[in-house]
Coordinates of C-alpha atoms in Angstrom, one line a residue:
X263 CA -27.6 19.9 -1.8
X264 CA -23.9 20.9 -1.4
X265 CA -21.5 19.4 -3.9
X266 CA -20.3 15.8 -3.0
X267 CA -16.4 16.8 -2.4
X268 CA -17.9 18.5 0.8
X269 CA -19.2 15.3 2.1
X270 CA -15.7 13.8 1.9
X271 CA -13.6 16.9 2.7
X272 CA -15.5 17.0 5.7
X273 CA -13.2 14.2 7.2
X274 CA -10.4 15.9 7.1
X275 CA -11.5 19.0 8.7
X276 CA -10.4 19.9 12.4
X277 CA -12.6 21.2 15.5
X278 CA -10.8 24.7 14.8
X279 CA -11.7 24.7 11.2
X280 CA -16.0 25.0 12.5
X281 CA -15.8 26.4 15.9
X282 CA -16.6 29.7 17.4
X283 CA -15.1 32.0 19.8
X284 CA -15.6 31.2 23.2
X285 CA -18.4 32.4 25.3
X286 CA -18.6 33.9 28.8
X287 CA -15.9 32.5 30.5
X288 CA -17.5 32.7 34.7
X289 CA -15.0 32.4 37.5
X290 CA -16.7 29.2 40.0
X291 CA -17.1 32.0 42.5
X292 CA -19.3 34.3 40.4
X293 CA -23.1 34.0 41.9
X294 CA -25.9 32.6 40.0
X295 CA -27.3 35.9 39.9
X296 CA -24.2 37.4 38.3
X297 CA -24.0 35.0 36.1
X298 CA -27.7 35.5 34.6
X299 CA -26.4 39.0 34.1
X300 CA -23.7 38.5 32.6
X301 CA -25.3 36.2 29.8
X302 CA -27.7 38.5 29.5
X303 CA -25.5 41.0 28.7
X304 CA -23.3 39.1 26.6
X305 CA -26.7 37.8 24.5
X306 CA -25.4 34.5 25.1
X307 CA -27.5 31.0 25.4
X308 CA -24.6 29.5 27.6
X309 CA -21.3 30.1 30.0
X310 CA -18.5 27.9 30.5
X311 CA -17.3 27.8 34.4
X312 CA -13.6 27.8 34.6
X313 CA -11.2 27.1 37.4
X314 CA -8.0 29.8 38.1
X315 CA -5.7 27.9 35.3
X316 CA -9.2 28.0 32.7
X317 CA -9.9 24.5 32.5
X318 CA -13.5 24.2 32.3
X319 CA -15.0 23.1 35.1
X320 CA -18.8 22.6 34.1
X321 CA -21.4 24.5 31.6
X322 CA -24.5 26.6 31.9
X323 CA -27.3 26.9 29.8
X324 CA -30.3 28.9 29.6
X325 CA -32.3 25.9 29.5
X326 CA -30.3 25.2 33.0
X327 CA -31.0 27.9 34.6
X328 CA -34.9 27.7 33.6
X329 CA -35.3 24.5 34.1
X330 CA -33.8 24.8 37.9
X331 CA -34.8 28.1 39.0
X332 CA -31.7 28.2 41.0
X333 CA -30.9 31.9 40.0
X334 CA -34.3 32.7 41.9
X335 CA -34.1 31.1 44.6
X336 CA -30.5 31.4 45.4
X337 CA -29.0 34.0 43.4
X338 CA -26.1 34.9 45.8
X339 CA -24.6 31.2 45.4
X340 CA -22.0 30.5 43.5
X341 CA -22.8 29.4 39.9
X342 CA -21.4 26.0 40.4
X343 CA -24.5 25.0 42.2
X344 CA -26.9 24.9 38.6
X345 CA -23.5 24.2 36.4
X346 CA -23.6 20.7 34.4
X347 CA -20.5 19.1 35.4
X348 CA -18.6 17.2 34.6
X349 CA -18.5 19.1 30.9
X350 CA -17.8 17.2 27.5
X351 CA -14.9 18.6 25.9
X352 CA -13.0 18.1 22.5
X353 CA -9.6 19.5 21.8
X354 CA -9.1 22.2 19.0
X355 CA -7.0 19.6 16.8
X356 CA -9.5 17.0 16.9
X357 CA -11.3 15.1 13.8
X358 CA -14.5 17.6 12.9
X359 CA -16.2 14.0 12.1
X360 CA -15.2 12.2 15.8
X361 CA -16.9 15.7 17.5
X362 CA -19.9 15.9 15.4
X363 CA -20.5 12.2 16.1
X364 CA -19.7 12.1 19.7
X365 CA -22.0 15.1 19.8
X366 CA -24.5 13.3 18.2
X367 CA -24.6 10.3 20.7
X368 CA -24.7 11.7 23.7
X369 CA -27.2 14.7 22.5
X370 CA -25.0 17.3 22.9
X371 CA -25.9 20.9 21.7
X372 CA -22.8 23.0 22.4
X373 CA -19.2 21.6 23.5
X374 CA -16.4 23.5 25.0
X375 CA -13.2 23.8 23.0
X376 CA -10.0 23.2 24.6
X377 CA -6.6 24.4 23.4
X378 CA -3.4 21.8 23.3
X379 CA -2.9 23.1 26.7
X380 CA -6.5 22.4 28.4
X381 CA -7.3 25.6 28.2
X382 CA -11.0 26.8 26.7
X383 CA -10.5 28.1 23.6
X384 CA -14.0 28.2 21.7
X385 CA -17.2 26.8 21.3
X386 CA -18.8 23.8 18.9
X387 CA -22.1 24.4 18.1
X388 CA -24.0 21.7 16.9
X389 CA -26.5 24.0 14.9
X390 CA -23.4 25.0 13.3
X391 CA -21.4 22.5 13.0
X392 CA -23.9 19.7 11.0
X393 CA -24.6 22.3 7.5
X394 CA -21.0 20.6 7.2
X395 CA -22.6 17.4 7.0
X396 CA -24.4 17.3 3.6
X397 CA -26.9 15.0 2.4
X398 CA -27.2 11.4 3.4
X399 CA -23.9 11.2 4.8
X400 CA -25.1 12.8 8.0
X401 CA -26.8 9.7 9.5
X402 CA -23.1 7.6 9.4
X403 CA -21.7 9.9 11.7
X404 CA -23.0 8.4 14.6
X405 CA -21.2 5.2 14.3
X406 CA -17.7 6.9 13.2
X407 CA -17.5 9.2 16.9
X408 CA -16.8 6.5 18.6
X409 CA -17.9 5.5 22.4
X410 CA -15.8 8.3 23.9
X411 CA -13.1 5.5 25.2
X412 CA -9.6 5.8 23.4
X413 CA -10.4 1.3 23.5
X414 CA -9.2 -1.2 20.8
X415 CA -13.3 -1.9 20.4
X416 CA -14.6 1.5 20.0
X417 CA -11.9 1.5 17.4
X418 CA -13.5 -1.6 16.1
X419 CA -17.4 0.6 15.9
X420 CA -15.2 2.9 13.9
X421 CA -13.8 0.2 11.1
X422 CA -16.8 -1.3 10.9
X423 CA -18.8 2.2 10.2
X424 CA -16.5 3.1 7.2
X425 CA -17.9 0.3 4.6
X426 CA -21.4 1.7 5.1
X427 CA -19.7 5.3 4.4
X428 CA -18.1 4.3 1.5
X429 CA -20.7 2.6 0.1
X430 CA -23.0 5.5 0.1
X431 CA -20.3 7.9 -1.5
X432 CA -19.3 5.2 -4.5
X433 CA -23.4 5.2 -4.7
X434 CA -23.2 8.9 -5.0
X435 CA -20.0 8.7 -8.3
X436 CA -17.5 10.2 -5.2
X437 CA -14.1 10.6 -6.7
X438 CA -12.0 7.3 -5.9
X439 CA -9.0 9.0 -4.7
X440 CA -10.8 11.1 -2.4
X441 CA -12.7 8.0 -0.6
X442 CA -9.0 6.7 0.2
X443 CA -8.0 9.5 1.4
X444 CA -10.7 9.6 3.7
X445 CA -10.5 6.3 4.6
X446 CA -6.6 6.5 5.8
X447 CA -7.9 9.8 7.1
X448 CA -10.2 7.4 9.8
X449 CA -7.4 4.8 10.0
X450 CA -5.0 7.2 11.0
X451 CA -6.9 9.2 13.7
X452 CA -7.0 5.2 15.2
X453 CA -3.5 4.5 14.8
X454 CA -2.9 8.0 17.1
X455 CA -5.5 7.3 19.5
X456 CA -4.5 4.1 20.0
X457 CA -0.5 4.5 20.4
X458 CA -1.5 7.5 23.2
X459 CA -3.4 5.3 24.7
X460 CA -0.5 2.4 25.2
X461 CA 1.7 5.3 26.1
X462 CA -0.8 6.3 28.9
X463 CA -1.0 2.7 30.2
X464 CA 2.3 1.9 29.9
X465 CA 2.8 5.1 32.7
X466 CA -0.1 3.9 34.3
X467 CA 1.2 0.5 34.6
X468 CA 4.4 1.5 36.6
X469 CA 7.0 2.0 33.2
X470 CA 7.2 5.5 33.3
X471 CA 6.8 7.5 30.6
X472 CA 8.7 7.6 26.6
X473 CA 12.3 7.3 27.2
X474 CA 12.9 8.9 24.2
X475 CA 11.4 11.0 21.7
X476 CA 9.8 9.6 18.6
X477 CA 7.7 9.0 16.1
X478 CA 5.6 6.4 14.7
X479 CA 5.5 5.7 10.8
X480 CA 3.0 4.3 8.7
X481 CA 4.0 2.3 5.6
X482 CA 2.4 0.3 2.2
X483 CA -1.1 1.9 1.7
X484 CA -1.6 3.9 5.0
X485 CA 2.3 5.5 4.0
X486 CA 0.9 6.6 0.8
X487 CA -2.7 7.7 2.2
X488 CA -4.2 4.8 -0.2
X489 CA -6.1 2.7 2.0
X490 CA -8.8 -0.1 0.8
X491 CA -11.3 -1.3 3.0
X492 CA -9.2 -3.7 5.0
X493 CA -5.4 -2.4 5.3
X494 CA -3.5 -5.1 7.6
X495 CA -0.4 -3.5 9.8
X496 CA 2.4 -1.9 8.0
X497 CA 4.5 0.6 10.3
X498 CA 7.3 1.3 12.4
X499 CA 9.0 3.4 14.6
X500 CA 11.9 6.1 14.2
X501 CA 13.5 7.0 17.8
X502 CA 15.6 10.0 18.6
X503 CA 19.0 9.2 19.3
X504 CA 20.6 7.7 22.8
X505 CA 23.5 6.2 24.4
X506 CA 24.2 2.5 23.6
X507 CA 24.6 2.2 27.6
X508 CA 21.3 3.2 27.7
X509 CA 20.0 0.8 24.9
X510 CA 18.3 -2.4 26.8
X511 CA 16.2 -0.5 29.1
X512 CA 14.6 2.2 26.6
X513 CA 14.4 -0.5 23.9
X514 CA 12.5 -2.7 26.5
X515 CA 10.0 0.3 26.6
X516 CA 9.1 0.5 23.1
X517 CA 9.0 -3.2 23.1
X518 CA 6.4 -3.2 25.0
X519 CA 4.7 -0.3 23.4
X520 CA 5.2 -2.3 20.0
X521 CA 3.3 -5.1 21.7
X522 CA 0.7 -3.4 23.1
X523 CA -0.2 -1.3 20.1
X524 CA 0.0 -4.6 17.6
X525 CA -2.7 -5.9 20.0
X526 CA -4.4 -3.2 20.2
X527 CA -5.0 -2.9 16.5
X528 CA -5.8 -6.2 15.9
X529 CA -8.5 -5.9 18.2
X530 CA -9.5 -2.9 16.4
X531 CA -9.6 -4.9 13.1
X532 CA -5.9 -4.4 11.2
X533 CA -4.3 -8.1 10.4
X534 CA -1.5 -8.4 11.7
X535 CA 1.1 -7.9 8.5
X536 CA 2.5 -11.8 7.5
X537 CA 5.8 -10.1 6.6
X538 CA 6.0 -8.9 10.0
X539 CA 6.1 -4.9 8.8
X540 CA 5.5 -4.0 12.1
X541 CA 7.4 -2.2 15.2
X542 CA 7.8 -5.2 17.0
X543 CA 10.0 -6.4 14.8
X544 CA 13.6 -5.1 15.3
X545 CA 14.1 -4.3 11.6
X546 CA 11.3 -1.8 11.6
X547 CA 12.2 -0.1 15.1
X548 CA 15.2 2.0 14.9
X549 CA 16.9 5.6 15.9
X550 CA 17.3 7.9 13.4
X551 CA 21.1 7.0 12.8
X552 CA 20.8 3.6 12.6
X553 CA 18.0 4.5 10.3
X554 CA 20.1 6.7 8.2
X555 CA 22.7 3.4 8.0
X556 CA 20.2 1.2 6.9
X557 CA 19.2 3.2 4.0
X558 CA 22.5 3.5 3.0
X559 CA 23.4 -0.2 3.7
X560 CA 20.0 -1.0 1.5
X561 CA 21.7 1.7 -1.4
X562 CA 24.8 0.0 -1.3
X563 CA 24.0 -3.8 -1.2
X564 CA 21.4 -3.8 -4.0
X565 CA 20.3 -7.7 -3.1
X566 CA 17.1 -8.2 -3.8
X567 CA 15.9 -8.6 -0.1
X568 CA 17.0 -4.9 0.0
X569 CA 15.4 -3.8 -2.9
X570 CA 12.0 -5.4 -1.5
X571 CA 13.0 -3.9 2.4
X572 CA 13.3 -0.5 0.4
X573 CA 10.1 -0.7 -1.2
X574 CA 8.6 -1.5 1.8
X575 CA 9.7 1.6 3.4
X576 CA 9.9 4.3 0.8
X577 CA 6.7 5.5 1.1
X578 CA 6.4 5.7 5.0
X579 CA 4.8 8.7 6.5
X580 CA 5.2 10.0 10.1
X581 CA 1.8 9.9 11.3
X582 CA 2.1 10.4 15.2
X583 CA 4.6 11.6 18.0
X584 CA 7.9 13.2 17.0
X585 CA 6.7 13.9 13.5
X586 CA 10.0 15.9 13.3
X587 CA 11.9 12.4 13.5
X588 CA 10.4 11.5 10.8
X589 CA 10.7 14.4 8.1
X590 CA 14.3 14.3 8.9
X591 CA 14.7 10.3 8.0
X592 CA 12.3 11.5 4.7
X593 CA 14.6 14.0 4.0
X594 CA 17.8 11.4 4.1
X595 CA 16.4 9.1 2.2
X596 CA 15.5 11.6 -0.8
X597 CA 19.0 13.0 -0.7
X598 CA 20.5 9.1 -0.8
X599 CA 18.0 8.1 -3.3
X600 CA 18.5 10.9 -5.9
X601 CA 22.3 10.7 -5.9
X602 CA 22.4 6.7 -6.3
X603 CA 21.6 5.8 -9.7
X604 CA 22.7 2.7 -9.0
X605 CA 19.6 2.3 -6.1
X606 CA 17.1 3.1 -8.8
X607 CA 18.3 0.8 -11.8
X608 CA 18.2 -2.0 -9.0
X609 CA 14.8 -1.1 -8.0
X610 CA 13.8 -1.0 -12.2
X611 CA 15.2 -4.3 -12.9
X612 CA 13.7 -6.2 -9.6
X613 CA 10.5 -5.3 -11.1
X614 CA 11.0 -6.4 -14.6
X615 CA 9.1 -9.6 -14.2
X616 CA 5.7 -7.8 -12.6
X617 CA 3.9 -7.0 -15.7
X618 CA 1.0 -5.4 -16.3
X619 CA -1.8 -8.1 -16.9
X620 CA -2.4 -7.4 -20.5
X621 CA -1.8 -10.1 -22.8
X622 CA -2.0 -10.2 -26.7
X623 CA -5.1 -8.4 -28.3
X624 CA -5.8 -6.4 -24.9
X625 CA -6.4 -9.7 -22.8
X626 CA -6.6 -9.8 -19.5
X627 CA -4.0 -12.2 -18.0
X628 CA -5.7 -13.9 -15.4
X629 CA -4.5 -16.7 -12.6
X630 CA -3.8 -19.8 -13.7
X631 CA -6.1 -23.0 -13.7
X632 CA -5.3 -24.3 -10.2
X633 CA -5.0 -21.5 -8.2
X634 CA -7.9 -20.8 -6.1
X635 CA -8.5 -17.6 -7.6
X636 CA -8.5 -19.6 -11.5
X637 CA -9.7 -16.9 -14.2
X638 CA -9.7 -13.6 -11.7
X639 CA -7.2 -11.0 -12.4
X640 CA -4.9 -9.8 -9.6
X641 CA -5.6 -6.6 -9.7
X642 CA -2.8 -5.4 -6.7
X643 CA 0.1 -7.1 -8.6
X644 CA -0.6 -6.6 -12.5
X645 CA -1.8 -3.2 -12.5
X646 CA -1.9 -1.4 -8.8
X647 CA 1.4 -2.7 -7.7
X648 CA 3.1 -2.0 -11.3
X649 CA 2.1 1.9 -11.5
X650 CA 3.3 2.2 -7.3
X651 CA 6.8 1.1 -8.1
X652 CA 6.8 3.3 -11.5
X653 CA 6.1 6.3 -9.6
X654 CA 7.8 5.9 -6.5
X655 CA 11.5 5.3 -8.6
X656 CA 10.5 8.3 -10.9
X657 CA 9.4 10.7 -7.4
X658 CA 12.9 9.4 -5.8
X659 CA 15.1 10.1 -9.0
X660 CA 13.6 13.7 -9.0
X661 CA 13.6 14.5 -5.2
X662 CA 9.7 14.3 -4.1
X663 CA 8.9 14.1 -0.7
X664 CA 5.3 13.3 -0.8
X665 CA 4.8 9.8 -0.8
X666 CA 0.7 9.4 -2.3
X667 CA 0.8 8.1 -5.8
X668 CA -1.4 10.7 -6.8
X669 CA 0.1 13.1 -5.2
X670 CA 3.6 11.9 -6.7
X671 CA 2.0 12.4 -10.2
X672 CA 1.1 15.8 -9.8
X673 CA 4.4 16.5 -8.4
X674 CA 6.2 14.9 -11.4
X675 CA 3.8 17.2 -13.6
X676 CA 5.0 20.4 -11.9
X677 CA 8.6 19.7 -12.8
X678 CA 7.7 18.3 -16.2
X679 CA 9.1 14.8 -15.9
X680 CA 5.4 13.3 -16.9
X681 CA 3.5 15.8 -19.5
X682 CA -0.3 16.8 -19.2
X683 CA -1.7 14.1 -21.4
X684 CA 0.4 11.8 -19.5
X685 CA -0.7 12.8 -16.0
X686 CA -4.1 13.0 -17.0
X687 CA -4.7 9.2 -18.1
X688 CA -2.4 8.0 -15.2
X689 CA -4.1 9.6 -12.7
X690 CA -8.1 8.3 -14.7
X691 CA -5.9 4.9 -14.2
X692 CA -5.5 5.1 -10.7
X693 CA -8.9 6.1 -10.1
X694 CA -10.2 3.4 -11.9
X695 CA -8.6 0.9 -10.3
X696 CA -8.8 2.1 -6.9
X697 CA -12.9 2.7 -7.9
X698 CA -12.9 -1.6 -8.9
X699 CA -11.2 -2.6 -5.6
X700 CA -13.6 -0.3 -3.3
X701 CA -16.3 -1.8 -5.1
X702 CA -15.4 -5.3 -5.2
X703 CA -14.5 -5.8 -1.5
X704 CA -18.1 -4.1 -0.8
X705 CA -19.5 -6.9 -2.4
X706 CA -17.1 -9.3 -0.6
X707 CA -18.1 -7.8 2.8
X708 CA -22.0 -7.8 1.6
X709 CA -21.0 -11.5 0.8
X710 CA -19.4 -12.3 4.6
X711 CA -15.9 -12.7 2.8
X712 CA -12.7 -11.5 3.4
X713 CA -11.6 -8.7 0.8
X714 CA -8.9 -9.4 -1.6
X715 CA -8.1 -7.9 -5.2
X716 CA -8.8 -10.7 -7.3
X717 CA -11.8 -9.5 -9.9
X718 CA -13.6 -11.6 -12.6
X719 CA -14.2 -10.2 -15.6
X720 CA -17.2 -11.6 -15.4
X721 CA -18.2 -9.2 -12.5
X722 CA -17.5 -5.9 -15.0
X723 CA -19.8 -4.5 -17.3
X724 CA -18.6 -3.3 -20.5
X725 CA -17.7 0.0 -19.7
X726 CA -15.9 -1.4 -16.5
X727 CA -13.9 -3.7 -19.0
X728 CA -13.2 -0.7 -21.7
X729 CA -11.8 1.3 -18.2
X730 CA -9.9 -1.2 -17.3
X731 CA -8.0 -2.1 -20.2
X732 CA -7.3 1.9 -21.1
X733 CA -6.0 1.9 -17.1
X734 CA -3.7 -1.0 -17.7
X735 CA -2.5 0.4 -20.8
X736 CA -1.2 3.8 -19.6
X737 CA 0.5 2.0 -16.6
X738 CA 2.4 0.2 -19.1
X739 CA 3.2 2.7 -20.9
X740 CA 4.5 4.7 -17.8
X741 CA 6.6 1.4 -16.7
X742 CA 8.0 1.6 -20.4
X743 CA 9.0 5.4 -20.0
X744 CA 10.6 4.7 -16.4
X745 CA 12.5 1.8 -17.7
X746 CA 14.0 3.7 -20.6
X747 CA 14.8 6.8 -18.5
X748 CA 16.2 4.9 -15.3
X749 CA 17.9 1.9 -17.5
X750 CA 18.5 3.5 -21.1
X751 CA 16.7 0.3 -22.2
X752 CA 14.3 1.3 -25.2
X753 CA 10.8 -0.7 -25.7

């Protein structure tokens, strides 16, 4: 068997990373009898019938022309009388996993290849194609391609494939931060199928098309590619710049779009967000220079409503349309961030009271007697939540784009801000905790319950609890180093 990491990378591969080159490309006037000649002398099992601008038109397989004995009987006909039409197509950009399953479901051997333009650019071979697929994680595929509609429920099919998925690679020890990964990896190809198609109906329904360029951004978990198993809504838009005369009628249109897409996803299973994180909300639907002021106003006023706004929105990532948009709003806001030490220290001190839930002797500090969560620890605030903000202020003092906690650390290693030892228990800590949460909202979904992050100790075996506390440990000890270096405040 293939090693396990080829399971997950696997997600993130394209159409154009397992295709092959195209095969005979036959004009719809060619003759049957031509074209059996001219797989014959290309040694190839199939031929894709193309139009005069090489959109595909149908496909022709040996198996056609045996099964029909068309070429036989009128070999001087034109080919489009034994083609299979209309022909299943994916796009070179596409997921690898949403081809391979789509393939799967409708029992699909070969599938043309189109390039960004519609043009045929290659060939997916299922033969070919499925040795991507290792072991056990084969038969899940199915359920993640989807029922070929861009719909808010085939979405749904795609959400409710991934715990299945997941479960099998924590069965199998897959590394934690690669699960999330993949995970955001699924959630995001929804996100983009989804907001094209509100644009598509939104044109269909007699608005016309974007009135503007731009880009939609994801933000909390799905900003920093660190998605659990059931991520509510966090995102916004960043829209190119235009006239203030022109303001109520292209802001109309992405209301709308806003709408649409928030209904959309819930449908397809993402809560809406209670703190209404979300592009229907004006706050979080902007150009890119009243984007640019808001930073700054955020930088300058250092309340703690703008602290919180700011940590909502650091770690967005431009996931769809424009992603040019947003690069440019990333790159102002490390520029601003870097040269206002003032920003950072606000952003330290605001956290000072979110402690990591170690008590005296290494005990867990759990939720008080009374809560409905009594004697479970929150994992999200005292330990996920504690080593986000430590990283993000440390990857904004020091000018790092990427936004992935993980990703930040290895980053921070490169310039030597954080040392080897120090990178290597930080990033065992965020894999053990992310490893806890997967696991414990599988149970909760096994169990019909919503998942949270509040874990009993009771549920961990020992080595669990030994993991745990080391985890917790090194995040306070990274809060404590972050502190001193943003503050001058020594522990």
């Amino acid at each position: 068997m293939a090693p396990l990491q080829t399971d997950v990378a696997l997600f993130g591969e394209r159409v154009d990373d397992a295709m092959e080159g195209p095969p005979p490309l036959v004009a719809e006037t060619v003759s049957c009898r031509d074209l059996v000649a001219t797989l014959a002398q290309a040694d190839a099992s199939c031929a894709i019938i193309i139009d005069h601008r090489r959109t595909p038109r149908g496909i022709v397989t040996e198996q056609d022309i045996v099964r029909r004995a068309a070429y036989a009987v009128v070999g001087g006909e034109p080919c489009v009388r034994i083609m299979t039409s209309p022909v299943h197509t994916v796009t070179c950009g596409d997921p690898l996993y949403r081809a391979v399953g789509r393939m799967l479901e409708l029992g699909l051997r070969r599938t043309p290849v189109l390039d960004v333009e519609g043009r045929v650019c290659g060939l997916l071979d299922l033969s070919r194609a499925l040795p991507r697929v290792c072991g056990r994680v084969l038969h899940h595929f199915r359920g993640l391609g989807g029922s070929g509609d861009d719909d808010p429920q085939a979405a749904r099919a795609i959400r409710e494939a991934q715990a299945p998925l997941i479960e099998e690679l924590l069965a199998r020890q897959a590394d934690a931060h690669e699960i999330q990964a993949l995970l955001t990896r699924l959630n995001d190809d929804i996100y983009i199928r989804l907001a094209d198609r509100r644009i598509a109906l939104l044109e269909s329904q007699g608005h016309g098309r974007a009135p503007a360029d731009f880009c939609l951004l994801l933000m909390g978990s799905g900003g920093r590619a660190e998605n659990y198993l059931a991520p509510d809504q966090d995102h916004g838009l960043v829209l190119a710049d235009y006239p203030d005369a022109d303001h109520d009628w292209i802001d109309g249109w992405f209301q709308r779009f806003s709408e649409g897409l928030i209904e959309d996803l819930e449908l397809a299973g993402f809560p809406r967000d209670v703190g209404h994180v979300m592009c229907i909300n004006p706050l979080w639907r902007k150009t890119l220079s009243q984007w640019r002021t808001q930073i700054r106003i955020w930088a300058r006023t250092l309340a703690t409503v703008s602290i919180r706004l700011g940590d909502v929105f650091y770690d967005f990532r431009p996931v769809s349309g424009n992603l040019q948009l947003g690069l440019e709003l990333r790159a102002s806001l490390q520029e601003l961030a870097a040269a206002t030490p003032s920003l950072l220290r606000a952003m330290v001190d605001e956290h000072r009271d979110h402690g990591v839930g170690l008590g005296l002797f290494g005990r867990f500090v759990t939720m008080e007697r009374g809560s409905a969560h009594h004697g479970h620890i929150n994992l999200k605030h005292t330990a996920i939540l504690p080593l986000i903000t430590a990283v993000r202020v440390l990857a904004l003092k020091h000018r790092v784009a990427v936004t992935g906690t993980l990703a930040r650390l290895e980053a921070l290693r490169d310039l030597e801000v954080i040392d080897l030892a120090r990178f290597d228990s930080l990033k065992r800590a965020h894999g053990t905790l992310s490893s806890l949460v997967l696991r414990h909202q599988l149970a909760q979904l096994h169990a019909g319950e919503t998942p949270d992050y509040y874990v009993h100790p009771g549920e961990l075996d020992r080595s669990q609890v030994r993991s745990l506390r080391r985890a917790m440990r090194s995040v306070r000890r990274l809060r404590d180093q972050v502190r001193t270096d943003i503050t001058g405040q020594v522990f």
